[in-house]
Amino acid sequence: MDHLLGLVGDGYALVAADRNVNHSIIAVKHDEDKILKLDDSKLLGCVGELGDTKNFSEFVQKNMALYTLRNGCKLSTHAAAHFVRGEIAHAIRHSPKMCNMILVGYDGDSGPSLYHIDYLGGMHKMNYGAHGYGGFFASSLMDR
């Protein structure tokens, strides 16, 4: 019952998610934050199994911070998306994670961008994207 939406406009990138955590027909939580700030210009929306999403999104956040400390520069949104895609594709062979993600960011040279990443490691740069049950409805609205 997760809902994750993202879109890119002229000078902005937007991501939105619901705050519910459900297990079957039972609502477990109503205040879960499914959007994680990776750095000053990037957000990662992550939906799926609660343990997998928290573990994987924090893993990405901490490794991007480590990269910044080691190299003295931040990853671009494009590079961050490829890092996330590589890690989720690696995880599918070792310890699968049920995480569907939308990464949005703003880079000074290329502007706003959105990357749609699924749990199998498929990634695509898009103008809009959605995951979850709400994604079926939202995709039909945003598709012209």
PDB file of C-alpha atoms in Angstrom:
ATOM      1  CA  MET A   1       0.000   0.000   0.000  1.00  0.00           C
ATOM      2  CA  ASP A   2       3.001   2.276  -0.447  1.00  0.00           C
ATOM      3  CA  HIS A   3       2.808   5.406  -2.541  1.00  0.00           C
ATOM      4  CA  LEU A   4       5.889   7.183  -3.899  1.00  0.00           C
ATOM      5  CA  LEU A   5       5.706   9.912  -6.538  1.00  0.00           C
ATOM      6  CA  GLY A   6       8.295  12.162  -8.119  1.00  0.00           C
ATOM      7  CA  LEU A   7       8.404  14.730 -10.879  1.00  0.00           C
ATOM      8  CA  VAL A   8      10.789  17.215 -12.438  1.00  0.00           C
ATOM      9  CA  GLY A   9       9.832  20.695 -13.584  1.00  0.00           C
ATOM     10  CA  ASP A  10      11.600  23.810 -14.762  1.00  0.00           C
ATOM     11  CA  GLY A  11      14.156  24.397 -12.008  1.00  0.00           C
ATOM     12  CA  TYR A  12      12.839  21.935  -9.421  1.00  0.00           C
ATOM     13  CA  ALA A  13      12.545  18.250  -8.572  1.00  0.00           C
ATOM     14  CA  LEU A  14       9.816  16.999  -6.259  1.00  0.00           C
ATOM     15  CA  VAL A  15       9.291  13.712  -4.411  1.00  0.00           C
ATOM     16  CA  ALA A  16       6.345  12.760  -2.192  1.00  0.00           C
ATOM     17  CA  ALA A  17       5.453   9.621  -0.235  1.00  0.00           C
ATOM     18  CA  ASP A  18       2.777   8.418   2.137  1.00  0.00           C
ATOM     19  CA  ARG A  19       3.656   7.878   5.799  1.00  0.00           C
ATOM     20  CA  ASN A  20       1.846   4.597   6.480  1.00  0.00           C
ATOM     21  CA  VAL A  21       3.468   1.244   7.142  1.00  0.00           C
ATOM     22  CA  ASN A  22       1.116  -1.671   6.542  1.00  0.00           C
ATOM     23  CA  HIS A  23       1.462  -5.379   7.070  1.00  0.00           C
ATOM     24  CA  SER A  24      -1.281  -7.193   5.201  1.00  0.00           C
ATOM     25  CA  ILE A  25      -4.485  -5.421   6.264  1.00  0.00           C
ATOM     26  CA  ILE A  26      -3.063  -3.995   9.507  1.00  0.00           C
ATOM     27  CA  ALA A  27      -1.661  -0.474   9.694  1.00  0.00           C
ATOM     28  CA  VAL A  28       1.497  -0.763  11.786  1.00  0.00           C
ATOM     29  CA  LYS A  29       2.590   2.898  11.780  1.00  0.00           C
ATOM     30  CA  HIS A  30       1.211   6.191  10.544  1.00  0.00           C
ATOM     31  CA  ASP A  31       4.296   8.400  10.905  1.00  0.00           C
ATOM     32  CA  GLU A  32       7.113   6.702   8.965  1.00  0.00           C
ATOM     33  CA  ASP A  33       9.345   9.045   6.941  1.00  0.00           C
ATOM     34  CA  LYS A  34      10.061   7.355   3.600  1.00  0.00           C
ATOM     35  CA  ILE A  35      12.138  10.209   2.152  1.00  0.00           C
ATOM     36  CA  LEU A  36      15.780  10.493   3.199  1.00  0.00           C
ATOM     37  CA  LYS A  37      18.041  13.475   2.669  1.00  0.00           C
ATOM     38  CA  LEU A  38      21.262  12.197   1.078  1.00  0.00           C
ATOM     39  CA  ASP A  39      22.976  15.595   1.009  1.00  0.00           C
ATOM     40  CA  ASP A  40      22.072  19.251   0.469  1.00  0.00           C
ATOM     41  CA  SER A  41      20.809  18.682  -3.078  1.00  0.00           C
ATOM     42  CA  LYS A  42      19.569  15.078  -3.199  1.00  0.00           C
ATOM     43  CA  LEU A  43      16.598  13.191  -1.735  1.00  0.00           C
ATOM     44  CA  LEU A  44      15.917   9.456  -1.873  1.00  0.00           C
ATOM     45  CA  GLY A  45      12.346   8.222  -1.609  1.00  0.00           C
ATOM     46  CA  CYS A  46      12.261   4.531  -0.756  1.00  0.00           C
ATOM     47  CA  VAL A  47       9.243   2.213  -0.409  1.00  0.00           C
ATOM     48  CA  GLY A  48       8.952  -1.514   0.207  1.00  0.00           C
ATOM     49  CA  GLU A  49       9.525  -3.726   3.223  1.00  0.00           C
ATOM     50  CA  LEU A  50      10.242  -1.499   6.239  1.00  0.00           C
ATOM     51  CA  GLY A  51      13.455  -3.188   7.383  1.00  0.00           C
ATOM     52  CA  ASP A  52      14.886  -3.338   3.881  1.00  0.00           C
ATOM     53  CA  THR A  53      14.088   0.275   3.057  1.00  0.00           C
ATOM     54  CA  LYS A  54      15.509   1.694   6.297  1.00  0.00           C
ATOM     55  CA  ASN A  55      18.642  -0.440   6.120  1.00  0.00           C
ATOM     56  CA  PHE A  56      19.346   0.204   2.441  1.00  0.00           C
ATOM     57  CA  SER A  57      18.543   3.925   2.389  1.00  0.00           C
ATOM     58  CA  GLU A  58      20.724   4.604   5.439  1.00  0.00           C
ATOM     59  CA  PHE A  59      23.494   2.485   3.869  1.00  0.00           C
ATOM     60  CA  VAL A  60      23.354   4.704   0.763  1.00  0.00           C
ATOM     61  CA  GLN A  61      23.291   7.896   2.838  1.00  0.00           C
ATOM     62  CA  LYS A  62      26.297   6.912   4.948  1.00  0.00           C
ATOM     63  CA  ASN A  63      28.348   5.681   1.974  1.00  0.00           C
ATOM     64  CA  MET A  64      27.711   8.922   0.079  1.00  0.00           C
ATOM     65  CA  ALA A  65      28.863  10.883   3.135  1.00  0.00           C
ATOM     66  CA  LEU A  66      31.970   8.667   3.319  1.00  0.00           C
ATOM     67  CA  TYR A  67      32.683   9.337  -0.375  1.00  0.00           C
ATOM     68  CA  THR A  68      32.450  13.078   0.272  1.00  0.00           C
ATOM     69  CA  LEU A  69      34.866  12.862   3.225  1.00  0.00           C
ATOM     70  CA  ARG A  70      37.377  10.716   1.342  1.00  0.00           C
ATOM     71  CA  ASN A  71      37.357  12.643  -1.938  1.00  0.00           C
ATOM     72  CA  GLY A  72      36.468  16.173  -0.907  1.00  0.00           C
ATOM     73  CA  CYS A  73      33.613  16.480  -3.415  1.00  0.00           C
ATOM     74  CA  LYS A  74      29.991  15.388  -3.581  1.00  0.00           C
ATOM     75  CA  LEU A  75      28.556  12.904  -6.043  1.00  0.00           C
ATOM     76  CA  SER A  76      26.386  14.367  -8.780  1.00  0.00           C
ATOM     77  CA  THR A  77      22.797  13.178  -8.963  1.00  0.00           C
ATOM     78  CA  HIS A  78      23.703  11.062 -11.990  1.00  0.00           C
ATOM     79  CA  ALA A  79      26.625   9.430 -10.145  1.00  0.00           C
ATOM     80  CA  ALA A  80      24.523   8.895  -7.003  1.00  0.00           C
ATOM     81  CA  ALA A  81      21.827   7.162  -9.060  1.00  0.00           C
ATOM     82  CA  HIS A  82      24.400   4.835 -10.607  1.00  0.00           C
ATOM     83  CA  PHE A  83      25.825   4.080  -7.156  1.00  0.00           C
ATOM     84  CA  VAL A  84      22.351   3.206  -5.815  1.00  0.00           C
ATOM     85  CA  ARG A  85      21.580   1.077  -8.883  1.00  0.00           C
ATOM     86  CA  GLY A  86      24.868  -0.790  -8.540  1.00  0.00           C
ATOM     87  CA  GLU A  87      24.332  -1.505  -4.859  1.00  0.00           C
ATOM     88  CA  ILE A  88      20.760  -2.748  -5.276  1.00  0.00           C
ATOM     89  CA  ALA A  89      21.826  -4.916  -8.249  1.00  0.00           C
ATOM     90  CA  HIS A  90      24.660  -6.368  -6.138  1.00  0.00           C
ATOM     91  CA  ALA A  91      22.266  -6.986  -3.241  1.00  0.00           C
ATOM     92  CA  ILE A  92      19.851  -8.959  -5.416  1.00  0.00           C
ATOM     93  CA  ARG A  93      22.504 -11.668  -5.747  1.00  0.00           C
ATOM     94  CA  HIS A  94      23.586 -11.765  -2.102  1.00  0.00           C
ATOM     95  CA  SER A  95      20.877 -10.452   0.232  1.00  0.00           C
ATOM     96  CA  PRO A  96      17.859  -9.237  -1.751  1.00  0.00           C
ATOM     97  CA  LYS A  97      16.214  -6.008  -0.662  1.00  0.00           C
ATOM     98  CA  MET A  98      12.630  -5.122  -1.528  1.00  0.00           C
ATOM     99  CA  CYS A  99      13.267  -1.412  -2.147  1.00  0.00           C
ATOM    100  CA  ASN A 100      11.720   0.668  -4.915  1.00  0.00           C
ATOM    101  CA  MET A 101      13.240   4.137  -5.067  1.00  0.00           C
ATOM    102  CA  ILE A 102      13.012   7.547  -6.633  1.00  0.00           C
ATOM    103  CA  LEU A 103      16.134   9.679  -6.383  1.00  0.00           C
ATOM    104  CA  VAL A 104      15.757  13.391  -7.097  1.00  0.00           C
ATOM    105  CA  GLY A 105      18.430  16.033  -7.062  1.00  0.00           C
ATOM    106  CA  TYR A 106      19.573  19.367  -8.364  1.00  0.00           C
ATOM    107  CA  ASP A 107      23.016  19.930  -9.836  1.00  0.00           C
ATOM    108  CA  GLY A 108      24.277  23.385 -10.723  1.00  0.00           C
ATOM    109  CA  ASP A 109      25.419  22.427 -14.221  1.00  0.00           C
ATOM    110  CA  SER A 110      22.655  20.022 -15.317  1.00  0.00           C
ATOM    111  CA  GLY A 111      19.690  21.242 -13.263  1.00  0.00           C
ATOM    112  CA  PRO A 112      17.041  19.019 -11.665  1.00  0.00           C
ATOM    113  CA  SER A 113      16.789  15.303 -12.390  1.00  0.00           C
ATOM    114  CA  LEU A 114      14.800  12.271 -11.284  1.00  0.00           C
ATOM    115  CA  TYR A 115      15.885   8.634 -11.386  1.00  0.00           C
ATOM    116  CA  HIS A 116      13.382   5.781 -11.108  1.00  0.00           C
ATOM    117  CA  ILE A 117      15.066   2.712  -9.540  1.00  0.00           C
ATOM    118  CA  ASP A 118      13.333  -0.608  -8.878  1.00  0.00           C
ATOM    119  CA  TYR A 119      14.207  -3.518  -6.591  1.00  0.00           C
ATOM    120  CA  LEU A 120      15.818  -5.472  -9.451  1.00  0.00           C
ATOM    121  CA  GLY A 121      18.367  -2.748 -10.183  1.00  0.00           C
ATOM    122  CA  GLY A 122      16.600  -1.219 -13.168  1.00  0.00           C
ATOM    123  CA  MET A 123      17.228   2.517 -13.410  1.00  0.00           C
ATOM    124  CA  HIS A 124      15.974   5.164 -15.786  1.00  0.00           C
ATOM    125  CA  LYS A 125      16.132   8.955 -15.839  1.00  0.00           C
ATOM    126  CA  MET A 126      12.588  10.267 -16.190  1.00  0.00           C
ATOM    127  CA  ASN A 127      10.518  13.439 -15.963  1.00  0.00           C
ATOM    128  CA  TYR A 128       8.093  11.743 -13.563  1.00  0.00           C
ATOM    129  CA  GLY A 129       7.876   8.431 -11.804  1.00  0.00           C
ATOM    130  CA  ALA A 130       5.822   6.524  -9.272  1.00  0.00           C
ATOM    131  CA  HIS A 131       5.959   3.334  -7.219  1.00  0.00           C
ATOM    132  CA  GLY A 132       3.351   1.430  -5.264  1.00  0.00           C
ATOM    133  CA  TYR A 133      -0.395   1.149  -5.646  1.00  0.00           C
ATOM    134  CA  GLY A 134      -0.730   4.920  -5.917  1.00  0.00           C
ATOM    135  CA  GLY A 135       1.782   4.765  -8.756  1.00  0.00           C
ATOM    136  CA  PHE A 136      -0.730   3.156 -11.095  1.00  0.00           C
ATOM    137  CA  PHE A 137      -3.158   6.024 -10.648  1.00  0.00           C
ATOM    138  CA  ALA A 138      -0.502   8.758 -10.608  1.00  0.00           C
ATOM    139  CA  SER A 139       1.232   7.420 -13.714  1.00  0.00           C
ATOM    140  CA  SER A 140      -2.013   7.537 -15.650  1.00  0.00           C
ATOM    141  CA  LEU A 141      -2.518  11.159 -14.572  1.00  0.00           C
ATOM    142  CA  MET A 142       1.031  12.282 -15.398  1.00  0.00           C
ATOM    143  CA  ASP A 143       1.242  10.371 -18.689  1.00  0.00           C
ATOM    144  CA  ARG A 144       0.180  12.471 -21.670  1.00  0.00           C
TER     145      ARG A 144
END
